[in-house]
XYZ file of C-alpha atoms in Angstrom:
351
model
C 11.448 -8.668 -55.799
C 11.778 -12.199 -54.283
C 9.582 -12.441 -51.169
C 8.765 -16.198 -50.922
C 11.178 -17.416 -48.237
C 12.255 -20.681 -49.823
C 13.066 -18.719 -53.123
C 14.933 -16.113 -51.091
C 16.941 -18.928 -49.490
C 17.582 -20.730 -52.750
C 18.926 -17.650 -54.465
C 20.784 -15.930 -51.587
C 21.718 -18.812 -49.216
C 19.893 -16.996 -46.355
C 18.404 -19.484 -43.827
C 16.270 -18.688 -40.833
C 13.488 -20.583 -38.865
C 11.836 -17.134 -38.945
C 10.593 -17.855 -42.421
C 7.210 -16.292 -41.780
C 8.665 -12.917 -41.299
C 9.220 -10.374 -44.039
C 12.246 -10.682 -46.177
C 12.945 -9.548 -49.781
C 15.749 -10.274 -52.146
C 16.102 -7.407 -54.663
C 17.541 -8.802 -57.883
C 18.215 -5.913 -60.262
C 19.047 -6.575 -63.964
C 22.296 -4.770 -63.350
C 24.266 -4.414 -60.079
C 24.556 -6.375 -56.930
C 21.511 -7.798 -55.120
C 20.242 -6.486 -51.831
C 18.652 -8.365 -48.948
C 15.918 -6.376 -47.057
C 14.606 -7.807 -43.756
C 13.907 -7.181 -40.125
C 16.845 -6.233 -37.957
C 16.640 -9.368 -35.842
C 17.506 -11.438 -38.915
C 20.725 -9.652 -39.791
C 22.749 -12.225 -37.934
C 21.398 -15.306 -39.700
C 21.691 -13.400 -43.001
C 25.391 -12.579 -42.397
C 25.948 -16.181 -41.210
C 24.326 -17.944 -44.198
C 24.088 -15.650 -47.121
C 26.641 -14.613 -49.759
C 24.806 -11.287 -50.357
C 26.976 -8.341 -49.083
C 24.411 -5.576 -49.098
C 21.885 -6.259 -46.244
C 19.319 -3.631 -45.271
C 17.141 -3.837 -42.254
C 14.039 -2.214 -40.736
C 13.003 -2.115 -37.170
C 11.234 -5.393 -36.223
C 8.271 -3.970 -34.319
C 7.831 -0.773 -36.383
C 6.626 -2.007 -39.715
C 7.488 0.154 -42.691
C 8.467 -2.772 -45.064
C 6.978 -1.054 -48.126
C 8.474 2.321 -47.341
C 11.903 0.852 -46.708
C 11.811 -1.336 -49.860
C 10.526 1.595 -51.953
C 13.405 3.694 -50.803
C 15.985 1.121 -51.818
C 14.330 0.849 -55.330
C 14.446 4.715 -55.696
C 18.082 4.671 -54.597
C 18.752 2.239 -57.469
C 16.824 4.629 -59.854
C 14.100 1.931 -60.520
C 11.052 4.215 -60.107
C 9.878 3.903 -63.773
C 10.835 0.340 -64.463
C 8.953 -2.980 -64.875
C 9.443 -5.025 -61.594
C 8.617 -8.650 -61.073
C 6.823 -9.725 -57.873
C 5.614 -13.021 -56.469
C 1.851 -12.629 -55.969
C 1.132 -16.388 -56.228
C 3.577 -17.190 -53.414
C 3.400 -16.621 -49.721
C 5.439 -13.693 -48.516
C 3.924 -10.795 -50.563
C 1.169 -9.382 -48.356
C -1.553 -7.161 -49.704
C -0.260 -4.392 -47.378
C 3.204 -4.636 -48.831
C 1.882 -4.705 -52.409
C -0.436 -1.689 -51.968
C 2.280 0.204 -50.095
C 4.742 -0.280 -52.961
C 2.147 0.891 -55.504
C 1.476 4.062 -53.481
C 5.290 4.711 -53.042
C 6.160 3.917 -56.612
C 3.219 4.935 -58.911
C 5.281 4.873 -62.050
C 6.407 1.244 -61.586
C 4.736 -1.482 -63.528
C 4.574 -4.599 -61.348
C 4.365 -7.925 -63.257
C 3.707 -11.419 -62.059
C 7.055 -13.165 -61.852
C 5.889 -15.988 -59.449
C 7.418 -18.686 -61.564
C 10.810 -17.116 -62.223
C 12.571 -18.881 -59.349
C 10.788 -22.094 -60.066
C 12.638 -22.758 -63.167
C 16.124 -23.232 -61.704
C 14.771 -24.864 -58.513
C 12.938 -27.722 -60.228
C 16.079 -29.377 -61.601
C 18.488 -30.237 -58.767
C 22.217 -30.072 -59.100
C 24.351 -33.130 -58.114
C 25.098 -31.328 -54.837
C 21.470 -30.807 -54.078
C 20.585 -34.451 -54.774
C 23.367 -35.536 -52.522
C 21.916 -33.380 -49.717
C 18.594 -35.233 -50.348
C 20.358 -38.571 -50.202
C 21.845 -37.703 -46.882
C 18.402 -36.493 -45.595
C 17.010 -39.762 -46.836
C 19.451 -41.770 -44.849
C 18.493 -40.018 -41.659
C 14.753 -40.304 -42.399
C 15.081 -44.092 -42.919
C 16.672 -44.286 -39.393
C 13.538 -42.669 -38.114
C 11.442 -45.620 -39.577
C 13.802 -48.156 -37.969
C 13.546 -46.480 -34.603
C 9.804 -45.802 -34.344
C 8.262 -49.050 -35.578
C 9.549 -51.245 -32.652
C 7.926 -48.890 -29.993
C 4.454 -49.003 -31.441
C 2.072 -51.262 -29.448
C -1.327 -50.940 -27.750
C -1.311 -48.218 -25.055
C 1.462 -46.232 -26.629
C 0.493 -42.643 -27.470
C 1.022 -40.825 -30.701
C 3.018 -38.316 -28.747
C 5.477 -41.074 -27.703
C 5.838 -42.205 -31.294
C 6.492 -38.548 -32.347
C 9.101 -38.193 -29.499
C 11.028 -41.095 -30.863
C 10.989 -39.536 -34.315
C 12.071 -36.115 -33.110
C 14.900 -37.743 -30.943
C 16.162 -39.996 -33.706
C 16.083 -37.591 -36.587
C 17.701 -34.762 -34.768
C 20.387 -36.900 -33.068
C 21.214 -38.379 -36.325
C 21.914 -35.032 -37.884
C 18.662 -33.384 -39.043
C 18.198 -29.735 -38.831
C 14.965 -28.084 -37.722
C 12.190 -29.571 -39.788
C 10.362 -27.906 -42.665
C 7.255 -29.953 -41.774
C 7.010 -31.364 -38.291
C 6.774 -35.155 -37.938
C 3.185 -36.315 -38.493
C 1.638 -39.128 -36.505
C -2.040 -39.795 -37.249
C -3.345 -42.503 -34.944
C -6.708 -44.151 -34.316
C -9.584 -42.081 -35.628
C -7.174 -39.444 -36.813
C -5.559 -41.908 -39.286
C -8.585 -41.425 -41.522
C -8.405 -37.610 -41.635
C -5.900 -35.679 -43.715
C -3.490 -33.296 -42.002
C -4.073 -34.449 -38.390
C -1.251 -35.380 -36.095
C -0.318 -36.412 -32.538
C -2.453 -35.228 -29.710
C -2.055 -37.567 -26.652
C -3.891 -40.399 -28.192
C -3.123 -44.030 -27.079
C -3.548 -46.585 -29.894
C -5.506 -49.787 -29.370
C -6.074 -53.067 -31.200
C -7.782 -52.371 -34.563
C -6.274 -48.983 -35.024
C -3.972 -47.955 -37.722
C -1.226 -45.246 -37.527
C 0.028 -43.187 -40.421
C 3.597 -41.806 -39.946
C 4.927 -39.175 -42.324
C 8.151 -37.365 -41.641
C 11.423 -36.175 -43.197
C 14.793 -35.102 -42.030
C 16.241 -31.872 -43.290
C 19.901 -31.686 -44.448
C 21.157 -28.256 -45.670
C 17.451 -27.447 -45.666
C 16.715 -30.278 -48.204
C 14.144 -32.887 -47.122
C 13.476 -36.500 -48.197
C 10.161 -37.660 -46.724
C 8.547 -40.968 -46.106
C 4.952 -41.963 -45.246
C 4.300 -45.438 -43.677
C 1.278 -47.210 -42.260
C 1.027 -49.472 -39.215
C -1.733 -51.789 -38.177
C -2.317 -52.532 -34.484
C -3.140 -56.143 -34.566
C -4.482 -58.068 -37.612
C -5.525 -55.615 -40.311
C -8.978 -55.549 -41.782
C -9.507 -56.845 -45.264
C -10.156 -53.176 -46.374
C -6.804 -52.016 -44.864
C -4.961 -54.891 -46.461
C -6.550 -54.174 -49.778
C -5.842 -50.471 -49.738
C -2.240 -51.068 -48.698
C -1.785 -53.564 -51.491
C -3.266 -51.111 -54.155
C -1.218 -48.145 -52.981
C 2.134 -50.026 -52.990
C 1.321 -51.667 -56.422
C 0.558 -48.240 -57.739
C 3.931 -46.846 -56.370
C 5.721 -49.639 -58.028
C 3.990 -48.857 -61.378
C 4.910 -45.180 -60.887
C 8.534 -45.860 -60.373
C 8.628 -48.087 -63.486
C 6.840 -45.533 -65.589
C 9.056 -42.512 -64.766
C 11.428 -41.886 -67.638
C 13.127 -38.671 -68.691
C 11.299 -37.137 -71.660
C 7.770 -38.379 -70.528
C 5.430 -35.731 -69.241
C 3.851 -35.708 -65.798
C 0.438 -35.987 -67.576
C 1.496 -39.203 -69.449
C 2.845 -40.889 -66.396
C -0.177 -39.957 -64.246
C -2.609 -41.090 -66.884
C -0.902 -44.482 -67.186
C -0.331 -45.121 -63.475
C -3.277 -43.342 -61.913
C -5.791 -46.048 -62.984
C -4.212 -48.265 -60.310
C -5.843 -46.069 -57.700
C -9.342 -46.078 -59.275
C -10.672 -48.487 -56.713
C -9.767 -46.092 -53.985
C -10.344 -42.756 -55.681
C -12.747 -42.411 -58.621
C -11.247 -39.006 -59.638
C -7.587 -38.511 -60.890
C -5.209 -38.137 -58.028
C -1.907 -36.316 -57.483
C 0.873 -38.991 -57.693
C 3.619 -36.726 -56.434
C 4.770 -33.120 -55.855
C 8.211 -31.542 -56.128
C 10.300 -31.521 -53.036
C 13.743 -30.160 -52.104
C 14.704 -26.970 -50.348
C 12.217 -26.143 -47.680
C 11.488 -23.921 -44.774
C 8.675 -24.041 -42.172
C 5.881 -24.670 -42.465
C 6.359 -27.132 -45.385
C 8.850 -29.267 -47.259
C 6.806 -29.177 -50.425
C 8.254 -26.874 -53.058
C 4.697 -26.047 -54.433
C 6.203 -25.922 -57.893
C 5.074 -28.945 -59.930
C 2.889 -31.987 -59.527
C 2.598 -35.563 -61.060
C -0.971 -35.414 -62.131
C -3.165 -35.439 -65.266
C -3.174 -32.094 -67.098
C 0.396 -31.213 -66.163
C 2.579 -31.127 -69.323
C 5.848 -30.850 -67.365
C 8.542 -32.858 -69.162
C 10.359 -34.972 -66.696
C 14.149 -34.342 -66.629
C 17.113 -35.771 -64.741
C 17.513 -33.977 -61.396
C 13.820 -33.448 -60.760
C 12.798 -34.721 -57.293
C 9.376 -35.597 -56.079
C 7.579 -36.947 -52.981
C 4.704 -39.373 -53.722
C 2.344 -39.928 -50.762
C -0.599 -42.119 -51.717
C -3.321 -42.732 -49.156
C -6.786 -44.159 -48.509
C -8.387 -41.941 -45.842
C -12.067 -41.653 -44.964
C -13.073 -40.057 -41.733
C -14.452 -42.719 -39.346
C -12.443 -45.585 -40.819
C -8.771 -46.618 -40.358
C -6.511 -44.865 -42.890
C -3.420 -46.068 -44.584
C -0.721 -44.341 -46.645
C 2.740 -44.922 -48.087
C 5.337 -42.864 -49.952
C 8.851 -42.469 -51.203
C 11.048 -39.509 -52.238
C 12.596 -40.050 -55.592
C 14.770 -38.302 -58.311
C 14.532 -38.554 -62.069
C 17.721 -40.090 -63.537
C 19.063 -40.443 -67.010
C 17.330 -43.870 -67.340
C 14.350 -43.714 -65.084
C 14.188 -42.961 -61.339
C 16.160 -43.515 -58.245
C 14.250 -43.988 -54.933
C 16.186 -41.983 -52.352
C 14.219 -43.194 -49.297
C 13.845 -46.882 -50.443
C 12.612 -49.035 -47.480
C 10.196 -51.859 -46.838
C 6.860 -50.203 -47.841
C 4.721 -53.198 -46.741
C 2.057 -52.540 -44.152
C 3.726 -53.019 -40.658
C 1.520 -55.296 -38.528
C 1.962 -55.093 -34.667
C 1.222 -58.438 -33.065
C -1.082 -58.212 -30.083
């Protein structure tokens, strides 16, 4: 029972911005799959999915567990072992408990990682989608940097990103464009909120276009006026570490080996081992991150051609100007290809 929206989309083709609503792809060992969802989603399912058997429940009535259990009984699966995704969003406690009550003879097992295996290595077509997303993302960089100056608000910067990315062909975003300006630049997961920038501020931009639901993201930092020595130093360390990362990536190496070799470059910023990247690809709101694999110490994942990652590295401390830079990249037969390659040097706005 696949209930994590990106996994449902990957396996069935079904796409909808209503990714927070219930949907389930029933994948039996034998026979055709079934999509089970709210009735309002039958149109998007018929438009985007190859699955022929689509079952619906009333949107405002609930009854997801009862409806799903009825389908499983119809398929004579009452006494089987059935995989579920308890480690992924989409499987609520209410749904799980309802299934257990309706199907007391079923043994539910953790299959959270089943869809991760095919998703982690992208096909040539998937990588091409990410290349096209990257080209749109880079146009966002080119468009937003010239408008940043004292007095301009973070909302105005975000508006340029929204306009540029969408007009250049992006679909709705998996993660909304992030503009962390002024005091917010030093705080993770903050974004635009009508804040004008002034001399001495930094701005962290992080955004990614979506093409066929595949995202290639960039993070970039801007200094309003001459940067402080601390901002210059952190920017230099981060970009040198990213360069080391891209040189170290080779098929056959493990994420642990690469992180252990490269992560020392960030020791001056972070005394503890950091995450040097996470898998990225097909996404639906609220995130472009696949939440599958990471480049960090302790992860024994063998890097293979077709694996794609986003590597945002930052120096952020509340109360001080923050900086951050990133690229989206793919493992190749000989190393890695940077999909979003651009000028990563700190942008300095003259005032």
